[in-house]
PDB file of C-alpha atoms in Angstrom:
ATOM      1  CA  GLY A 179      20.880-298.497 -79.403  1.00  0.00           C
ATOM      2  CA  GLU A 180      18.407-301.718 -77.731  1.00  0.00           C
ATOM      3  CA  ASN A 181      19.901-304.353 -76.388  1.00  0.00           C
ATOM      4  CA  VAL A 182      17.924-307.822 -75.176  1.00  0.00           C
ATOM      5  CA  GLU A 183      19.208-310.542 -73.116  1.00  0.00           C
ATOM      6  CA  GLN A 184      17.151-313.665 -73.181  1.00  0.00           C
ATOM      7  CA  HIS A 185      17.674-316.712 -70.260  1.00  0.00           C
ATOM      8  CA  PRO A 186      17.400-319.353 -70.425  1.00  0.00           C
ATOM      9  CA  SER A 187      19.201-320.411 -73.935  1.00  0.00           C
ATOM     10  CA  THR A 188      18.147-324.101 -73.143  1.00  0.00           C
ATOM     11  CA  LEU A 189      15.246-325.350 -70.596  1.00  0.00           C
ATOM     12  CA  SER A 190      14.303-328.759 -70.533  1.00  0.00           C
ATOM     13  CA  VAL A 191      10.373-329.571 -68.781  1.00  0.00           C
ATOM     14  CA  GLN A 192       8.269-333.061 -68.406  1.00  0.00           C
ATOM     15  CA  GLU A 193       5.234-332.786 -69.611  1.00  0.00           C
ATOM     16  CA  GLY A 194       2.117-331.299 -68.224  1.00  0.00           C
ATOM     17  CA  ASP A 195       5.349-328.870 -66.242  1.00  0.00           C
ATOM     18  CA  SER A 196       4.937-325.274 -66.792  1.00  0.00           C
ATOM     19  CA  ALA A 197       8.240-323.319 -68.785  1.00  0.00           C
ATOM     20  CA  VAL A 198       9.111-319.429 -67.541  1.00  0.00           C
ATOM     21  CA  ILE A 199      11.704-318.051 -70.060  1.00  0.00           C
ATOM     22  CA  LYS A 200      12.599-313.970 -69.138  1.00  0.00           C
ATOM     23  CA  CYS A 201      13.712-311.691 -71.128  1.00  0.00           C
ATOM     24  CA  THR A 202      15.486-307.724 -69.664  1.00  0.00           C
ATOM     25  CA  TYR A 203      15.554-304.840 -72.469  1.00  0.00           C
ATOM     26  CA  SER A 204      17.866-302.101 -72.272  1.00  0.00           C
ATOM     27  CA  ASP A 205      15.972-299.014 -73.497  1.00  0.00           C
ATOM     28  CA  SER A 206      12.498-297.482 -71.263  1.00  0.00           C
ATOM     29  CA  ALA A 207      11.679-296.316 -75.162  1.00  0.00           C
ATOM     30  CA  SER A 208      10.535-299.653 -75.666  1.00  0.00           C
ATOM     31  CA  ASN A 209       7.076-299.891 -76.677  1.00  0.00           C
ATOM     32  CA  TYR A 210       5.841-303.135 -77.788  1.00  0.00           C
ATOM     33  CA  PHE A 211       7.100-306.837 -76.878  1.00  0.00           C
ATOM     34  CA  PRO A 212       6.375-309.823 -78.861  1.00  0.00           C
ATOM     35  CA  TRP A 213       7.497-313.303 -78.519  1.00  0.00           C
ATOM     36  CA  TYR A 214       7.903-315.413 -81.361  1.00  0.00           C
ATOM     37  CA  LYS A 215       7.873-319.311 -81.730  1.00  0.00           C
ATOM     38  CA  GLN A 216      10.390-321.297 -84.735  1.00  0.00           C
ATOM     39  CA  GLU A 217      10.802-324.558 -85.465  1.00  0.00           C
ATOM     40  CA  LEU A 218      12.744-326.395 -87.260  1.00  0.00           C
ATOM     41  CA  GLY A 219      12.659-325.370 -90.630  1.00  0.00           C
ATOM     42  CA  LYS A 220      10.291-322.466 -89.992  1.00  0.00           C
ATOM     43  CA  GLY A 221      10.843-319.238 -89.927  1.00  0.00           C
ATOM     44  CA  PRO A 222       9.777-317.161 -86.636  1.00  0.00           C
ATOM     45  CA  GLN A 223       5.981-316.973 -85.453  1.00  0.00           C
ATOM     46  CA  LEU A 224       3.863-314.982 -83.511  1.00  0.00           C
ATOM     47  CA  ILE A 225       2.435-316.309 -80.506  1.00  0.00           C
ATOM     48  CA  ILE A 226       2.096-313.721 -78.224  1.00  0.00           C
ATOM     49  CA  ASP A 227       2.620-309.778 -77.580  1.00  0.00           C
ATOM     50  CA  ILE A 228       2.339-307.366 -75.281  1.00  0.00           C
ATOM     51  CA  ARG A 229       2.507-303.176 -75.565  1.00  0.00           C
ATOM     52  CA  SER A 230       3.810-301.269 -72.620  1.00  0.00           C
ATOM     53  CA  ASN A 231       0.436-300.111 -71.601  1.00  0.00           C
ATOM     54  CA  VAL A 232      -0.463-303.951 -70.489  1.00  0.00           C
ATOM     55  CA  GLY A 233       1.404-305.056 -67.599  1.00  0.00           C
ATOM     56  CA  GLU A 234       0.409-309.650 -67.942  1.00  0.00           C
ATOM     57  CA  LYS A 235      -1.571-310.794 -70.791  1.00  0.00           C
ATOM     58  CA  LYS A 236      -2.771-314.187 -71.436  1.00  0.00           C
ATOM     59  CA  ASP A 237      -4.257-316.830 -74.291  1.00  0.00           C
ATOM     60  CA  GLN A 238      -4.600-319.962 -73.187  1.00  0.00           C
ATOM     61  CA  ARG A 239      -2.185-322.126 -72.255  1.00  0.00           C
ATOM     62  CA  ILE A 240       0.694-319.182 -72.870  1.00  0.00           C
ATOM     63  CA  ALA A 241       0.632-315.964 -70.882  1.00  0.00           C
ATOM     64  CA  VAL A 242       3.041-312.764 -70.877  1.00  0.00           C
ATOM     65  CA  THR A 243       4.424-310.149 -67.705  1.00  0.00           C
ATOM     66  CA  LEU A 244       5.818-307.228 -68.772  1.00  0.00           C
ATOM     67  CA  ASN A 245       7.568-304.666 -65.665  1.00  0.00           C
ATOM     68  CA  LYS A 246       8.176-301.270 -67.635  1.00  0.00           C
ATOM     69  CA  THR A 247      10.236-300.526 -64.256  1.00  0.00           C
ATOM     70  CA  ALA A 248      12.370-302.659 -63.901  1.00  0.00           C
ATOM     71  CA  LYS A 249      12.556-303.250 -67.536  1.00  0.00           C
ATOM     72  CA  HIS A 250      11.954-307.146 -67.939  1.00  0.00           C
ATOM     73  CA  PHE A 251       9.558-309.200 -69.841  1.00  0.00           C
ATOM     74  CA  SER A 252       8.716-313.259 -69.072  1.00  0.00           C
ATOM     75  CA  LEU A 253       6.260-316.229 -71.185  1.00  0.00           C
ATOM     76  CA  HIS A 254       5.275-318.648 -69.365  1.00  0.00           C
ATOM     77  CA  ILE A 255       4.219-321.958 -70.367  1.00  0.00           C
ATOM     78  CA  THR A 256       1.764-323.894 -68.725  1.00  0.00           C
ATOM     79  CA  GLU A 257       0.672-327.762 -69.276  1.00  0.00           C
ATOM     80  CA  THR A 258       3.376-327.795 -71.924  1.00  0.00           C
ATOM     81  CA  GLN A 259       3.062-330.877 -74.517  1.00  0.00           C
ATOM     82  CA  PRO A 260       5.787-332.384 -76.431  1.00  0.00           C
ATOM     83  CA  GLU A 261       5.000-330.006 -79.256  1.00  0.00           C
ATOM     84  CA  ASP A 262       5.755-326.930 -77.759  1.00  0.00           C
ATOM     85  CA  SER A 263       9.321-328.016 -78.236  1.00  0.00           C
ATOM     86  CA  ALA A 264      10.686-325.279 -80.499  1.00  0.00           C
ATOM     87  CA  VAL A 265      12.928-322.068 -80.335  1.00  0.00           C
ATOM     88  CA  TYR A 266      11.541-319.144 -78.113  1.00  0.00           C
ATOM     89  CA  PHE A 267      12.542-315.872 -79.090  1.00  0.00           C
ATOM     90  CA  CYS A 268      11.995-312.655 -77.336  1.00  0.00           C
ATOM     91  CA  ALA A 269      12.064-309.270 -78.878  1.00  0.00           C
ATOM     92  CA  ALA A 270      11.844-305.310 -77.505  1.00  0.00           C
ATOM     93  CA  THR A 271      10.603-302.874 -80.010  1.00  0.00           C
ATOM     94  CA  LEU A 272      11.615-298.828 -80.584  1.00  0.00           C
ATOM     95  CA  ASN A 273       9.174-297.610 -82.907  1.00  0.00           C
ATOM     96  CA  ALA A 274       7.786-298.623 -87.110  1.00  0.00           C
ATOM     97  CA  GLY A 275       8.339-301.961 -86.198  1.00  0.00           C
ATOM     98  CA  LYS A 276      12.631-302.526 -85.557  1.00  0.00           C
ATOM     99  CA  SER A 277      12.746-305.544 -83.055  1.00  0.00           C
ATOM    100  CA  THR A 278      15.830-306.373 -80.976  1.00  0.00           C
ATOM    101  CA  PHE A 279      16.153-310.260 -80.198  1.00  0.00           C
ATOM    102  CA  GLY A 280      16.683-311.669 -77.441  1.00  0.00           C
ATOM    103  CA  ASP A 281      19.557-315.155 -78.571  1.00  0.00           C
ATOM    104  CA  GLY A 282      16.453-317.271 -78.088  1.00  0.00           C
ATOM    105  CA  THR A 283      15.175-319.923 -75.847  1.00  0.00           C
ATOM    106  CA  THR A 284      15.538-323.691 -76.933  1.00  0.00           C
ATOM    107  CA  LEU A 285      12.740-325.200 -75.128  1.00  0.00           C
ATOM    108  CA  THR A 286      12.009-329.319 -75.102  1.00  0.00           C
ATOM    109  CA  VAL A 287       9.890-331.028 -73.138  1.00  0.00           C
ATOM    110  CA  LYS A 288      10.054-334.698 -72.824  1.00  0.00           C
ATOM    111  CA  PRO A 289       6.824-336.860 -72.692  1.00  0.00           C
TER     112      PRO A 289
ATOM    113  CA  ASP B1280      -2.984-315.866 -94.198  1.00  0.00           C
ATOM    114  CA  VAL B1281       0.003-313.405 -94.410  1.00  0.00           C
ATOM    115  CA  LYS B1282       2.504-314.763 -96.496  1.00  0.00           C
ATOM    116  CA  VAL B1283       6.026-314.052 -96.785  1.00  0.00           C
ATOM    117  CA  THR B1284       8.064-315.853 -99.633  1.00  0.00           C
ATOM    118  CA  GLN B1285      11.684-316.448-100.130  1.00  0.00           C
ATOM    119  CA  SER B1286      12.444-317.469-103.077  1.00  0.00           C
ATOM    120  CA  SER B1287      15.699-320.031-101.982  1.00  0.00           C
ATOM    121  CA  ARG B1288      15.900-322.776 -99.683  1.00  0.00           C
ATOM    122  CA  TYR B1289      19.891-323.435 -99.972  1.00  0.00           C
ATOM    123  CA  LEU B1290      22.146-321.346-101.663  1.00  0.00           C
ATOM    124  CA  VAL B1291      25.327-322.081-102.376  1.00  0.00           C
ATOM    125  CA  LYS B1292      27.625-320.193-104.248  1.00  0.00           C
ATOM    126  CA  ARG B1293      30.953-319.237-104.521  1.00  0.00           C
ATOM    127  CA  THR B1294      33.594-316.636-102.143  1.00  0.00           C
ATOM    128  CA  GLY B1295      33.250-313.376-104.066  1.00  0.00           C
ATOM    129  CA  GLU B1296      30.056-313.963-105.965  1.00  0.00           C
ATOM    130  CA  LYS B1297      27.788-311.363-105.642  1.00  0.00           C
ATOM    131  CA  VAL B1298      24.099-313.027-104.446  1.00  0.00           C
ATOM    132  CA  PHE B1299      21.006-312.409-104.440  1.00  0.00           C
ATOM    133  CA  LEU B1300      18.030-312.885-101.773  1.00  0.00           C
ATOM    134  CA  GLU B1301      14.478-312.254-103.057  1.00  0.00           C
ATOM    135  CA  CYS B1302      11.083-312.342-100.839  1.00  0.00           C
ATOM    136  CA  VAL B1303       7.931-311.535-101.613  1.00  0.00           C
ATOM    137  CA  GLN B1304       5.356-310.310 -99.380  1.00  0.00           C
ATOM    138  CA  ASP B1305       1.387-311.264-100.536  1.00  0.00           C
ATOM    139  CA  MET B1306      -0.373-308.602 -97.947  1.00  0.00           C
ATOM    140  CA  ASP B1307      -0.218-304.945 -98.640  1.00  0.00           C
ATOM    141  CA  HIS B1308       2.239-304.503 -95.988  1.00  0.00           C
ATOM    142  CA  GLU B1309       4.889-301.231 -95.988  1.00  0.00           C
ATOM    143  CA  ASN B1310       7.074-302.349 -93.979  1.00  0.00           C
ATOM    144  CA  MET B1311       9.976-305.111 -94.899  1.00  0.00           C
ATOM    145  CA  PHE B1312      13.345-305.991 -93.115  1.00  0.00           C
ATOM    146  CA  TRP B1313      16.280-308.443 -93.459  1.00  0.00           C
ATOM    147  CA  TYR B1314      17.838-310.503 -90.421  1.00  0.00           C
ATOM    148  CA  ARG B1315      20.132-312.370 -90.394  1.00  0.00           C
ATOM    149  CA  GLN B1316      20.248-315.722 -87.860  1.00  0.00           C
ATOM    150  CA  ASP B1317      23.347-317.548 -86.671  1.00  0.00           C
ATOM    151  CA  PRO B1318      23.443-320.018 -83.274  1.00  0.00           C
ATOM    152  CA  GLY B1319      23.435-318.389 -79.924  1.00  0.00           C
ATOM    153  CA  LEU B1320      22.786-314.386 -81.720  1.00  0.00           C
ATOM    154  CA  GLY B1321      19.143-314.534 -82.174  1.00  0.00           C
ATOM    155  CA  LEU B1322      18.281-312.574 -85.149  1.00  0.00           C
ATOM    156  CA  ARG B1323      20.357-309.492 -86.255  1.00  0.00           C
ATOM    157  CA  LEU B1324      19.310-306.801 -88.668  1.00  0.00           C
ATOM    158  CA  ILE B1325      20.531-306.276 -91.814  1.00  0.00           C
ATOM    159  CA  TYR B1326      18.351-303.750 -93.613  1.00  0.00           C
ATOM    160  CA  PHE B1327      15.205-302.444 -93.178  1.00  0.00           C
ATOM    161  CA  SER B1328      12.601-300.528 -95.980  1.00  0.00           C
ATOM    162  CA  TYR B1329       9.164-298.443 -94.998  1.00  0.00           C
ATOM    163  CA  ASP B1330       8.493-298.221 -98.559  1.00  0.00           C
ATOM    164  CA  VAL B1331       9.540-298.189-101.842  1.00  0.00           C
ATOM    165  CA  LYS B1332      12.454-297.508-103.079  1.00  0.00           C
ATOM    166  CA  MET B1333      13.720-296.797 -99.002  1.00  0.00           C
ATOM    167  CA  LYS B1334      15.854-298.275 -96.971  1.00  0.00           C
ATOM    168  CA  GLU B1335      17.447-297.867 -93.592  1.00  0.00           C
ATOM    169  CA  LYS B1336      20.719-299.727 -91.859  1.00  0.00           C
ATOM    170  CA  GLY B1337      20.341-301.945 -89.248  1.00  0.00           C
ATOM    171  CA  ASP B1338      22.573-303.180 -86.912  1.00  0.00           C
ATOM    172  CA  ILE B1339      24.996-304.570 -89.433  1.00  0.00           C
ATOM    173  CA  PRO B1340      24.662-303.691 -92.556  1.00  0.00           C
ATOM    174  CA  GLU B1341      28.550-304.683 -94.149  1.00  0.00           C
ATOM    175  CA  GLY B1342      28.556-306.101 -96.911  1.00  0.00           C
ATOM    176  CA  TYR B1343      25.230-305.724 -97.981  1.00  0.00           C
ATOM    177  CA  SER B1344      22.930-303.769 -99.707  1.00  0.00           C
ATOM    178  CA  VAL B1345      19.089-304.024-100.759  1.00  0.00           C
ATOM    179  CA  SER B1346      16.874-302.926-102.953  1.00  0.00           C
ATOM    180  CA  ARG B1347      12.706-302.207-103.214  1.00  0.00           C
ATOM    181  CA  GLU B1348      11.891-301.069-106.313  1.00  0.00           C
ATOM    182  CA  LYS B1349       7.939-302.505-105.525  1.00  0.00           C
ATOM    183  CA  LYS B1350       5.842-302.990-102.130  1.00  0.00           C
ATOM    184  CA  GLU B1351       5.860-306.513-102.687  1.00  0.00           C
ATOM    185  CA  ARG B1352       9.673-307.414-102.981  1.00  0.00           C
ATOM    186  CA  PHE B1353      12.417-306.579-100.578  1.00  0.00           C
ATOM    187  CA  SER B1354      15.620-308.287-101.833  1.00  0.00           C
ATOM    188  CA  LEU B1355      19.040-308.612-100.135  1.00  0.00           C
ATOM    189  CA  ILE B1356      21.749-308.398-101.654  1.00  0.00           C
ATOM    190  CA  LEU B1357      25.454-309.286-101.071  1.00  0.00           C
ATOM    191  CA  GLU B1358      28.149-307.491-103.746  1.00  0.00           C
ATOM    192  CA  SER B1359      30.882-309.513-102.944  1.00  0.00           C
ATOM    193  CA  ALA B1360      30.592-313.008-100.782  1.00  0.00           C
ATOM    194  CA  SER B1361      32.339-314.528 -98.143  1.00  0.00           C
ATOM    195  CA  THR B1362      32.724-317.006 -95.841  1.00  0.00           C
ATOM    196  CA  ASN B1363      31.479-315.078 -92.588  1.00  0.00           C
ATOM    197  CA  GLN B1364      28.330-314.219 -94.611  1.00  0.00           C
ATOM    198  CA  THR B1365      27.359-318.129 -94.291  1.00  0.00           C
ATOM    199  CA  SER B1366      24.091-317.934 -92.030  1.00  0.00           C
ATOM    200  CA  MET B1367      20.099-318.107 -92.144  1.00  0.00           C
ATOM    201  CA  TYR B1368      18.675-315.346 -93.811  1.00  0.00           C
ATOM    202  CA  LEU B1369      15.142-314.550 -92.630  1.00  0.00           C
ATOM    203  CA  CYS B1370      12.909-311.513 -94.685  1.00  0.00           C
ATOM    204  CA  ALA B1371      10.272-310.790 -92.298  1.00  0.00           C
ATOM    205  CA  SER B1372       6.890-307.790 -93.333  1.00  0.00           C
ATOM    206  CA  SER B1373       4.734-305.566 -90.865  1.00  0.00           C
ATOM    207  CA  PHE B1374       2.051-303.198 -91.123  1.00  0.00           C
ATOM    208  CA  ASP B1375       3.231-299.279 -90.720  1.00  0.00           C
ATOM    209  CA  ARG B1376       0.666-298.381 -88.523  1.00  0.00           C
ATOM    210  CA  GLY B1377       2.803-294.811 -87.929  1.00  0.00           C
ATOM    211  CA  LEU B1378       5.973-294.901 -85.638  1.00  0.00           C
ATOM    212  CA  ALA B1379       3.584-295.124 -82.068  1.00  0.00           C
ATOM    213  CA  TYR B1380       2.141-297.805 -82.871  1.00  0.00           C
ATOM    214  CA  ASN B1381       3.908-301.323 -84.266  1.00  0.00           C
ATOM    215  CA  SER B1382       3.308-304.542 -85.655  1.00  0.00           C
ATOM    216  CA  PRO B1383       3.825-307.986 -85.454  1.00  0.00           C
ATOM    217  CA  LEU B1384       6.982-309.257 -87.753  1.00  0.00           C
ATOM    218  CA  HIS B1385       5.344-311.978 -90.488  1.00  0.00           C
ATOM    219  CA  PHE B1386       9.069-313.772 -91.115  1.00  0.00           C
ATOM    220  CA  GLY B1387       9.411-316.532 -93.801  1.00  0.00           C
ATOM    221  CA  ASN B1388      11.248-319.561 -93.463  1.00  0.00           C
ATOM    222  CA  GLY B1389      14.487-318.715 -94.480  1.00  0.00           C
ATOM    223  CA  THR B1390      17.505-319.230 -96.651  1.00  0.00           C
ATOM    224  CA  ARG B1391      20.311-320.927 -95.740  1.00  0.00           C
ATOM    225  CA  LEU B1392      22.944-319.615 -97.509  1.00  0.00           C
ATOM    226  CA  THR B1393      26.928-321.289 -97.739  1.00  0.00           C
ATOM    227  CA  VAL B1394      29.456-319.729 -99.224  1.00  0.00           C
ATOM    228  CA  THR B1395      32.665-321.653 -99.691  1.00  0.00           C
TER     229      THR B1395
END
């Protein structure tokens, strides 16, 4: 089955700096790569996603890049703010919504 | 906005009890999922369902079963709870747009189950 590795497990940045989280996946048939943000006491929420026919996608301060050949994808957050502090999960999806998740990255943005 | 509601926020059960975790979604989604979340292990898929009365095993189905009698409701059942099932349980749903097109998951806020 699919295997997703996510790095780093913890990330601490100063407010205004950029943050990058990286994931690799094993199954080249995966075609959908969402990123979720989980705040304390809540379930994960989608923040951005990318499909296998696209190399990059941007939404304001958040961007995701996908390298299908190398089987890795990354989340980039620019101009970080304290409210960006949360746990972030990447996922790789093979079919019908069945996603395999990375282990999560705890991002702390220091004011 | 899609709403996925899990009936209990916190549950404390004893070893050997039969436990029911309930999940309801209000957006007519075809797909529903149960994940468990443990520190450092991410989210692991227990069971999922693409339609009423249909179920498929995920990656860690042992010790669990599910029921989907209505489209909006998906129940996770622990037949005989054990201490290693102490965890956060997350229900999710998504649209089914065909095998070639995946949709994002919409999660509930979780049920933290403690088995003593």
